[in-house]
mmCIF file of C-alpha atoms in Angstrom:
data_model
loop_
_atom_site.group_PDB
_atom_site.id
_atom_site.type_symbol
_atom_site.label_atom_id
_atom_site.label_comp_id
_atom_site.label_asym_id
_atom_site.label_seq_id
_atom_site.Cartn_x
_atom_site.Cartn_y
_atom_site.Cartn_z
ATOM 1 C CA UNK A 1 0.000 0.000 0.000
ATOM 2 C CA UNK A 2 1.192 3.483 -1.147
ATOM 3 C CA UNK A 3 1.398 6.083 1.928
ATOM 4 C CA UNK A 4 -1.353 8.461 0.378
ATOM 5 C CA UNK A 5 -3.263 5.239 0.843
ATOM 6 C CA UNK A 6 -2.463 4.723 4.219
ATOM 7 C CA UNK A 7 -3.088 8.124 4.676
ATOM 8 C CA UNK A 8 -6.950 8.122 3.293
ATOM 9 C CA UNK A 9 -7.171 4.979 5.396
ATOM 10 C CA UNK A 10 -6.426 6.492 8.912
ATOM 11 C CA UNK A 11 -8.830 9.671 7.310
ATOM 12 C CA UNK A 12 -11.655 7.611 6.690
ATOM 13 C CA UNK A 13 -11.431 5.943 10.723
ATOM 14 C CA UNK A 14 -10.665 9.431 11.916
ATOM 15 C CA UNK A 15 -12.853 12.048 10.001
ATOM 16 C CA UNK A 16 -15.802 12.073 12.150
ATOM 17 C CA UNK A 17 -17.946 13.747 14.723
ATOM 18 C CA UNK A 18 -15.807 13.583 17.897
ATOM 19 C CA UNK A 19 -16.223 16.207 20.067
ATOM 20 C CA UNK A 20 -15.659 15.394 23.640
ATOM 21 C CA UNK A 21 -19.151 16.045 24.773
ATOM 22 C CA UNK A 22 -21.477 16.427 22.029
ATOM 23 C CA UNK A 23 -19.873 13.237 19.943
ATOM 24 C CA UNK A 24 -18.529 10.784 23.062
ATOM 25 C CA UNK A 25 -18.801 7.851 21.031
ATOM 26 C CA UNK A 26 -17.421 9.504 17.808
ATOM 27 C CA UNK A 27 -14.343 10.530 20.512
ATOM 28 C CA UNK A 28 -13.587 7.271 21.963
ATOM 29 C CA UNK A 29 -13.906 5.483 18.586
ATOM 30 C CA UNK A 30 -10.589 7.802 17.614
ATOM 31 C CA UNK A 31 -8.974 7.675 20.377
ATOM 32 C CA UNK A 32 -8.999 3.951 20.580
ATOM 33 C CA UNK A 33 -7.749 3.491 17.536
ATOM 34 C CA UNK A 34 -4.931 5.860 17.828
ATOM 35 C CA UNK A 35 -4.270 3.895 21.223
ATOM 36 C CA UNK A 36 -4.195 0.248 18.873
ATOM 37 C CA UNK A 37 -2.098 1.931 15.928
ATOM 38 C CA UNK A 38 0.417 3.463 18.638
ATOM 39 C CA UNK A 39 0.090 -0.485 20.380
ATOM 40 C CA UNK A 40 1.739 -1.841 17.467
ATOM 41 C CA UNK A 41 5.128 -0.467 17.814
ATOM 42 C CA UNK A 42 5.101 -0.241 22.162
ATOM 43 C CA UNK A 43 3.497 0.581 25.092
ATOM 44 C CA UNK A 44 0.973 3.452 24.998
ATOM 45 C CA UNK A 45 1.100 5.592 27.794
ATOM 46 C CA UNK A 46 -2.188 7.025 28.722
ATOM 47 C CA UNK A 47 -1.655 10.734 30.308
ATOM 48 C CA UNK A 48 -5.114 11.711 31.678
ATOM 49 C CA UNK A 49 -5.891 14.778 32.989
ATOM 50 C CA UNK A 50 -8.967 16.659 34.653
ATOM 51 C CA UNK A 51 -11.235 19.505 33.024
ATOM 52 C CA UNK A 52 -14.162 19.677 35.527
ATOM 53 C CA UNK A 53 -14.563 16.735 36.984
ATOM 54 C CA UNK A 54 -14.121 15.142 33.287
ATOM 55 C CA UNK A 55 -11.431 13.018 32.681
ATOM 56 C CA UNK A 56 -9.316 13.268 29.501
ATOM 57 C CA UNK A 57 -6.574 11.275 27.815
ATOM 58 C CA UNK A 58 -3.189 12.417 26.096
ATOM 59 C CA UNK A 59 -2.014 8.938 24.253
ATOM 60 C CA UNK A 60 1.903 8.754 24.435
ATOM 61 C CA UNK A 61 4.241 6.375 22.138
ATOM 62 C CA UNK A 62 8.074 6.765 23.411
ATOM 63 C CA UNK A 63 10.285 5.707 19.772
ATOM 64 C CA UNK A 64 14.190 4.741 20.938
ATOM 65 C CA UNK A 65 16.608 6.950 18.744
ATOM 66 C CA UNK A 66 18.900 4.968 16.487
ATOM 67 C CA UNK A 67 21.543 2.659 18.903
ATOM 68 C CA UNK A 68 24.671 4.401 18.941
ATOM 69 C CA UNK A 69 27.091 3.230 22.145
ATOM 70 C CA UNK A 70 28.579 7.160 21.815
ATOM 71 C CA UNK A 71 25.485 8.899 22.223
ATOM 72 C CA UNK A 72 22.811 8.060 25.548
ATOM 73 C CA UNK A 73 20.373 10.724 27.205
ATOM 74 C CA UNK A 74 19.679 12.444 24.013
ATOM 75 C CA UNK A 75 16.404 14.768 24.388
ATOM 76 C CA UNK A 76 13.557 13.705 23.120
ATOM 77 C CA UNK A 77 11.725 15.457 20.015
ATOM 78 C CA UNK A 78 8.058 15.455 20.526
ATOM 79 C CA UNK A 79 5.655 15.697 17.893
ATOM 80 C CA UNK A 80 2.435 16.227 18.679
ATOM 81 C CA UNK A 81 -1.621 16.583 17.024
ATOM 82 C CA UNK A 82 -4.980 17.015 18.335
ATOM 83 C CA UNK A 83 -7.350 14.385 17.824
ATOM 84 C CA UNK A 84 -10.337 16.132 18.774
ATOM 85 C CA UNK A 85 -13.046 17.937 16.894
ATOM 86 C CA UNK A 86 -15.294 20.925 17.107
ATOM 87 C CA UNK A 87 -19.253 19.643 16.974
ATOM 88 C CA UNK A 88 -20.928 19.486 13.616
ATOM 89 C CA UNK A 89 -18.193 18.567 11.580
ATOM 90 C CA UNK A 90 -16.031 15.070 10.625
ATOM 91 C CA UNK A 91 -12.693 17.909 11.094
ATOM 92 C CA UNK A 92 -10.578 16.363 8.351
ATOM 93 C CA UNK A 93 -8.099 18.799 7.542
ATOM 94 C CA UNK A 94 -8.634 19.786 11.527
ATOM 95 C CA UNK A 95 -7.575 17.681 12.387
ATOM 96 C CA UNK A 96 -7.608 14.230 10.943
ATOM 97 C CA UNK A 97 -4.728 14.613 8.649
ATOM 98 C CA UNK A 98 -2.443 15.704 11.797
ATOM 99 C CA UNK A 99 -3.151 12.382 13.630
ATOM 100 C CA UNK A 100 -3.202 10.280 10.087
ATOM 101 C CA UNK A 101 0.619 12.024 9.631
ATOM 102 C CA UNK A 102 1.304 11.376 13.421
ATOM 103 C CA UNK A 103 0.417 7.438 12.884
ATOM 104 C CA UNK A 104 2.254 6.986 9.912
ATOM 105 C CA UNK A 105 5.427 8.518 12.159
ATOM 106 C CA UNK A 106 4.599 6.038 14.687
ATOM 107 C CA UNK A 107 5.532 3.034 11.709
ATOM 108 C CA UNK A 108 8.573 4.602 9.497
ATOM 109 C CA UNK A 109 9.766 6.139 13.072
ATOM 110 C CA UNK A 110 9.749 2.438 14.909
ATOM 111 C CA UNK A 111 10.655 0.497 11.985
ATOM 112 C CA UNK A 112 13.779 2.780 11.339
ATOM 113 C CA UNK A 113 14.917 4.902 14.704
ATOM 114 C CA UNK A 114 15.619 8.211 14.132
ATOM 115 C CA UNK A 115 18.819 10.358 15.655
ATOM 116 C CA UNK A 116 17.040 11.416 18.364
ATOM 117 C CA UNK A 117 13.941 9.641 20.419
ATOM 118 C CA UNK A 118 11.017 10.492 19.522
ATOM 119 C CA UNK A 119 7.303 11.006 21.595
ATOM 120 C CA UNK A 120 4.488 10.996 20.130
ATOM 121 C CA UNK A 121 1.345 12.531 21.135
ATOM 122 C CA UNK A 122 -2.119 12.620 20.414
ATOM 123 C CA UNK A 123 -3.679 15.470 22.818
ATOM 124 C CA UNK A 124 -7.025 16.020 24.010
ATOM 125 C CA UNK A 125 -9.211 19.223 24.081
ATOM 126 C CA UNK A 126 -7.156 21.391 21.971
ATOM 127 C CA UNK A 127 -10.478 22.794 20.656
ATOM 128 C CA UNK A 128 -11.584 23.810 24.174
ATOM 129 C CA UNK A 129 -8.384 25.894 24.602
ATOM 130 C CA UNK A 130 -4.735 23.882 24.178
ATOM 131 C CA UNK A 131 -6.019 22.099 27.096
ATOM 132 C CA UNK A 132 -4.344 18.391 26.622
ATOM 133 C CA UNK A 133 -1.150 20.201 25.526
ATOM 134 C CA UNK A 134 -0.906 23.006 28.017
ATOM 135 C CA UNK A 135 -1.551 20.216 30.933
ATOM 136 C CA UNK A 136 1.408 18.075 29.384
ATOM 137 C CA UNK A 137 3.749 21.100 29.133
ATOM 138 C CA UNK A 138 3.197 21.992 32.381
ATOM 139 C CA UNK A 139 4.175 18.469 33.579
ATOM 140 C CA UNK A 140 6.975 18.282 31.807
ATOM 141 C CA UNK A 141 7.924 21.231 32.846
ATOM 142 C CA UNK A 142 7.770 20.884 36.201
ATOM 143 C CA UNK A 143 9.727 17.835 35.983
ATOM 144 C CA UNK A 144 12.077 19.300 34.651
ATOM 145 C CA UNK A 145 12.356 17.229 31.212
ATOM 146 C CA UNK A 146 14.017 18.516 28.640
ATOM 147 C CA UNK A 147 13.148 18.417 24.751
ATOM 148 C CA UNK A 148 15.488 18.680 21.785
ATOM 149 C CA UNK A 149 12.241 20.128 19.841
ATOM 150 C CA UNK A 150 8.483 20.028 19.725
ATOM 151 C CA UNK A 151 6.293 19.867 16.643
ATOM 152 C CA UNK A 152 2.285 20.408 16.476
ATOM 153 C CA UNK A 153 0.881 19.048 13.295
ATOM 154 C CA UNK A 154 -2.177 21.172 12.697
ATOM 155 C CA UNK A 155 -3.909 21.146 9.809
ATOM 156 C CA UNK A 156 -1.735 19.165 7.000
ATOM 157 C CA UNK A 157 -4.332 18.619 4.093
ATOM 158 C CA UNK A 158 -5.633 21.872 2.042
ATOM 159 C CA UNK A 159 -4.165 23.381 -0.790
ATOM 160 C CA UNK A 160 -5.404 26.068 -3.174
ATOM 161 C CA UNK A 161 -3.435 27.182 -6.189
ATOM 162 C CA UNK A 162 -5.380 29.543 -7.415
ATOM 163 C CA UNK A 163 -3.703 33.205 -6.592
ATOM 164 C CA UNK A 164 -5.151 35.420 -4.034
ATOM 165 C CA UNK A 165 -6.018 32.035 -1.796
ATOM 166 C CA UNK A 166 -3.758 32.778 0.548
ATOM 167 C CA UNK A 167 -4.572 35.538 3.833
ATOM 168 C CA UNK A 168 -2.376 36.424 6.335
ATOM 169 C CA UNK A 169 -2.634 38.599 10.068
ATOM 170 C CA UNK A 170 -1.545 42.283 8.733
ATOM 171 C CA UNK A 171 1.834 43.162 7.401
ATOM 172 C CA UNK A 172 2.880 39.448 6.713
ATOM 173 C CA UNK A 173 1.453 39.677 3.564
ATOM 174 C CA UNK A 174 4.230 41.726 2.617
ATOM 175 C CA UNK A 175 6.724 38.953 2.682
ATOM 176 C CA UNK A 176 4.462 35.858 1.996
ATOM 177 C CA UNK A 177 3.085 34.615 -1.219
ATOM 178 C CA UNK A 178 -0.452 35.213 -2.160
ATOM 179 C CA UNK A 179 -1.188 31.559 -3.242
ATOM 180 C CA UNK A 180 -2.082 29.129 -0.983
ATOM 181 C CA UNK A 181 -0.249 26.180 -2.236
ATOM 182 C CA UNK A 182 2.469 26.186 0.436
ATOM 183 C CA UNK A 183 2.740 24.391 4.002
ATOM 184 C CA UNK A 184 3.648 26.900 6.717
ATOM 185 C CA UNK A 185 6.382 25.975 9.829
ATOM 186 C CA UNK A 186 5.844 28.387 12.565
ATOM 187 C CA UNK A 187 8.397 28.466 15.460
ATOM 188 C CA UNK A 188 9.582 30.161 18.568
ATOM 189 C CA UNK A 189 12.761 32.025 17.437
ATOM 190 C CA UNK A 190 14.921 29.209 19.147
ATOM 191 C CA UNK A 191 13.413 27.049 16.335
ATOM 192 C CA UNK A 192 14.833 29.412 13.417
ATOM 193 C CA UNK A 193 17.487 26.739 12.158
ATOM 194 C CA UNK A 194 15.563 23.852 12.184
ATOM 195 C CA UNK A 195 12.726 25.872 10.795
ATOM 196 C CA UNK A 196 15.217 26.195 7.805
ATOM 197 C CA UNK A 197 16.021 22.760 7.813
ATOM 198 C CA UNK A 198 12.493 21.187 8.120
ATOM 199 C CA UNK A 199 11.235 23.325 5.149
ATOM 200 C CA UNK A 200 14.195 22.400 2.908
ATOM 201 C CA UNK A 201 13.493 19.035 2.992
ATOM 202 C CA UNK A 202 9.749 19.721 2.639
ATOM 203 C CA UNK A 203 10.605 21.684 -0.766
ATOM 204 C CA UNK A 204 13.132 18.715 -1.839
ATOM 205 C CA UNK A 205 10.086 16.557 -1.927
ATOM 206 C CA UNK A 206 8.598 18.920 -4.475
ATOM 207 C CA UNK A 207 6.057 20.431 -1.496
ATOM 208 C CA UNK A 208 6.295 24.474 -1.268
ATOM 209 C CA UNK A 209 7.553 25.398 2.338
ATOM 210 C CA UNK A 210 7.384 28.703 3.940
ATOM 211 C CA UNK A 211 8.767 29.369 7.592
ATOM 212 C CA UNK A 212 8.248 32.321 10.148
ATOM 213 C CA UNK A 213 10.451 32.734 13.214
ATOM 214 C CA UNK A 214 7.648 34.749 16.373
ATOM 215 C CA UNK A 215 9.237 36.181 19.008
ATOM 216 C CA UNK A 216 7.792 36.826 22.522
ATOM 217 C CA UNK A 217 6.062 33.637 22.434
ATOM 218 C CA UNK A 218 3.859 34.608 19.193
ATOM 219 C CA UNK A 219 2.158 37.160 21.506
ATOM 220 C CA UNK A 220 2.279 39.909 18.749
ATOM 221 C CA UNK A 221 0.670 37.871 16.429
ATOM 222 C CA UNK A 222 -2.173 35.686 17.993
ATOM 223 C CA UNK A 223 -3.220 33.468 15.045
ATOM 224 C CA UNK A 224 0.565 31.998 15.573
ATOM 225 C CA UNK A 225 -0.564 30.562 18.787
ATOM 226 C CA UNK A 226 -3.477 28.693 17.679
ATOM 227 C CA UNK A 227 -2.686 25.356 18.380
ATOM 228 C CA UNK A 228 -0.625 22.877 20.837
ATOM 229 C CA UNK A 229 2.859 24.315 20.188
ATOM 230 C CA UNK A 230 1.237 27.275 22.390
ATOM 231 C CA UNK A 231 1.816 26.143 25.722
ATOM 232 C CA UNK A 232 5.129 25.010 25.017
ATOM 233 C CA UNK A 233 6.319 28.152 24.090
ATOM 234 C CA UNK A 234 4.826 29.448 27.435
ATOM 235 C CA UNK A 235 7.086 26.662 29.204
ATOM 236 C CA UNK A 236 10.421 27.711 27.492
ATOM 237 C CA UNK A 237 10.107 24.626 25.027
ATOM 238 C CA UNK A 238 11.821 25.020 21.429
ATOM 239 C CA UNK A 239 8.394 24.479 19.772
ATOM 240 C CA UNK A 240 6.672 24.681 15.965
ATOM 241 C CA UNK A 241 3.668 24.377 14.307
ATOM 242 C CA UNK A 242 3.506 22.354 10.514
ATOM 243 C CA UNK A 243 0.250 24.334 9.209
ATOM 244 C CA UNK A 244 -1.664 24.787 5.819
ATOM 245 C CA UNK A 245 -2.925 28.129 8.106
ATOM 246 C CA UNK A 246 -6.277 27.076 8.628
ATOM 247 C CA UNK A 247 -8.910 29.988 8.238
ATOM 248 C CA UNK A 248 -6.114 31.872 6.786
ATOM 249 C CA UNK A 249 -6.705 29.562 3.744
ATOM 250 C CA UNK A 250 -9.588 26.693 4.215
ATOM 251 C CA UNK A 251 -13.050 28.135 4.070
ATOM 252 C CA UNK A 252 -13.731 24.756 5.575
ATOM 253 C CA UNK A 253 -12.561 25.253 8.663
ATOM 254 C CA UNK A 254 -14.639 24.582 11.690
ATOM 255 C CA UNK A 255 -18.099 23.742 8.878
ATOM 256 C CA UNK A 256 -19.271 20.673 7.960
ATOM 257 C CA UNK A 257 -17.984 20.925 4.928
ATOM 258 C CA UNK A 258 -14.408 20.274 6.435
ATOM 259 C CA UNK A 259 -14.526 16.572 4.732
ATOM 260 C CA UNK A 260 -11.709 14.042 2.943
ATOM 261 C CA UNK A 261 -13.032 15.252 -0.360
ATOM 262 C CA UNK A 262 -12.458 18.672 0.755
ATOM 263 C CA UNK A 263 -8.829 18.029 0.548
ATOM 264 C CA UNK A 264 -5.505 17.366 -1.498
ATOM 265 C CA UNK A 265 -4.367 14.168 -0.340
ATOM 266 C CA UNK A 266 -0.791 14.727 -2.826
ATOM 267 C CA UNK A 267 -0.277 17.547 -0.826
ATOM 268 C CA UNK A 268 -0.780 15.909 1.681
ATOM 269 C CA UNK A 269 1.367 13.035 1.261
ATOM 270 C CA UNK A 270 4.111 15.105 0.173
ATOM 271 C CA UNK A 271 4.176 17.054 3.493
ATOM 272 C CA UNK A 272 4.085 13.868 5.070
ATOM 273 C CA UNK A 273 7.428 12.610 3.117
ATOM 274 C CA UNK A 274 9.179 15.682 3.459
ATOM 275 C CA UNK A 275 8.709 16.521 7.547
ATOM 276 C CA UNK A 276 9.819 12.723 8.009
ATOM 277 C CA UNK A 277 12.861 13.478 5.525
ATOM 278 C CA UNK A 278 13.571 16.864 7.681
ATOM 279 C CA UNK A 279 12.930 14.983 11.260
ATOM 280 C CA UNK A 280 15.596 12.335 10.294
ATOM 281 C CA UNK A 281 18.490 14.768 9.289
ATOM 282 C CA UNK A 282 17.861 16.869 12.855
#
């Protein structure tokens, strides 16, 4: 099977209603089978966490970096996408194709080891506020854990080539093309190199990359902080976010017309090919 079909597979078991409350059973159908596709390279770890008196779950896979005798303790690189949905809407681009990417990471990534470890998250509640991520960063935080890098996959799957597609939050349009045929990497300044080197291998697999380096933790420019990368900026965390920009771009986003048909599974596939080229050469 071809990875754009693998892809469209883990779409058609993820696009569907699966908001916490509204869709329960929509919500635990995904998140069990993220939990069985994580299962079949290790142990999941389950990292629940309260909102109200509601319990929530953050599923964890821990990858081993490549064995080399020279090398022990390296920090982890955590990559990270929500898996659940606003109501009235199957969320494919948002954000089905994040989790479909993140479980095709879990194979290549445990089949062939990477240079650093890897963690791999699917988060809860990002919809009701970064909540599954900003709980997790906090943790970690407080532990005192440190990560080589963090990456949110957020919206992975729309692409418009027809000029004038593209918006941007004022002034950026100065700089940025006006066609929305690109995938965006959006980092904390301490993020600028591999920025650079994440979208070079994106653009080597024939997928147009742009990059922007935020300071002060994106709080100039809000619609940078709009999904789990957030928090971890808050906490000190080199963090990114791999975006087609959402409502910048989709007119989907947050309808019901957000659906697998609505999107450009090439694109999509090719984003997929080119972040796993970039996450091997960090």
């Amino acid at each position: 099977m071809t990875l754009k079909q693998r892809l469209q597979n883990h779409l058609q078991e993820i696009a569907r209603e699966r908001d916490p409350y509204m869709a329960s059973a929509g919500h635990f159908f995904v998140q069990e089978y993220i939990r069985q596709q994580f299962a079949q390279w290790g142990s999941v770890e389950i990292h629940t966490f309260l909102v109200g008196s509601k319990s929530c779950n953050n599923l964890i896979l821990n990858l081993p970096a490549q064995p080399k005798k020279e090398k022990t303790n390296l920090p982890p690189i955590l990559i990270g996408a929500h898996y659940d949905g606003i109501p009235g809407t199957v969320a494919a681009d948002d954000n089905a194709t994040g989790v479909a990417v993140l479980l095709e990471f879990a194979k290549n990534f445990a089949q062939a080891p990477a240079r650093y470890p890897l963690r791999l998250v699917a988060f809860d509640m990002e919809e009701y506020g970064l909540l599954g991520s900003a709980d997790y960063a906090a943790l970690l935080r407080q532990q005192g854990q440190p990560l080589r890098l963090m990456i949110s996959l957020e919206m992975l799957g729309y692409r418009d080539s027809i000029p004038g597609s593209q918006r941007y939050p004022a002034f950026l349009d100065k700089f940025y093309p006006n066609t929305g045929d690109f995938i965006a990497l959006i980092g904390n300044l301490r993020t600028l190199g591999d920025l650079i080197s994440l979208s070079r291998s994106i653009h080597q697999v024939g997928v147009p990359s742009q990059w922007l380096p935020v300071p002060n933790r994106g709080l100039l420019v809000p619609q940078t902080r709009l999904s789990d990368h957030a928090p971890f900026w808050d906490q000190g965390y080199p963090a990114m976010m791999v975006t087609d920009t959402a409502f910048l771009r989709n007119p989907n986003y947050h309808k019901p017309s957000d659906t697998i048909a609505s999107l450009d599974l090439d694109f999509l596939t090719g984003v997929c090919e080119g972040l796993e080229r970039g996450i091997r050469r960090l």
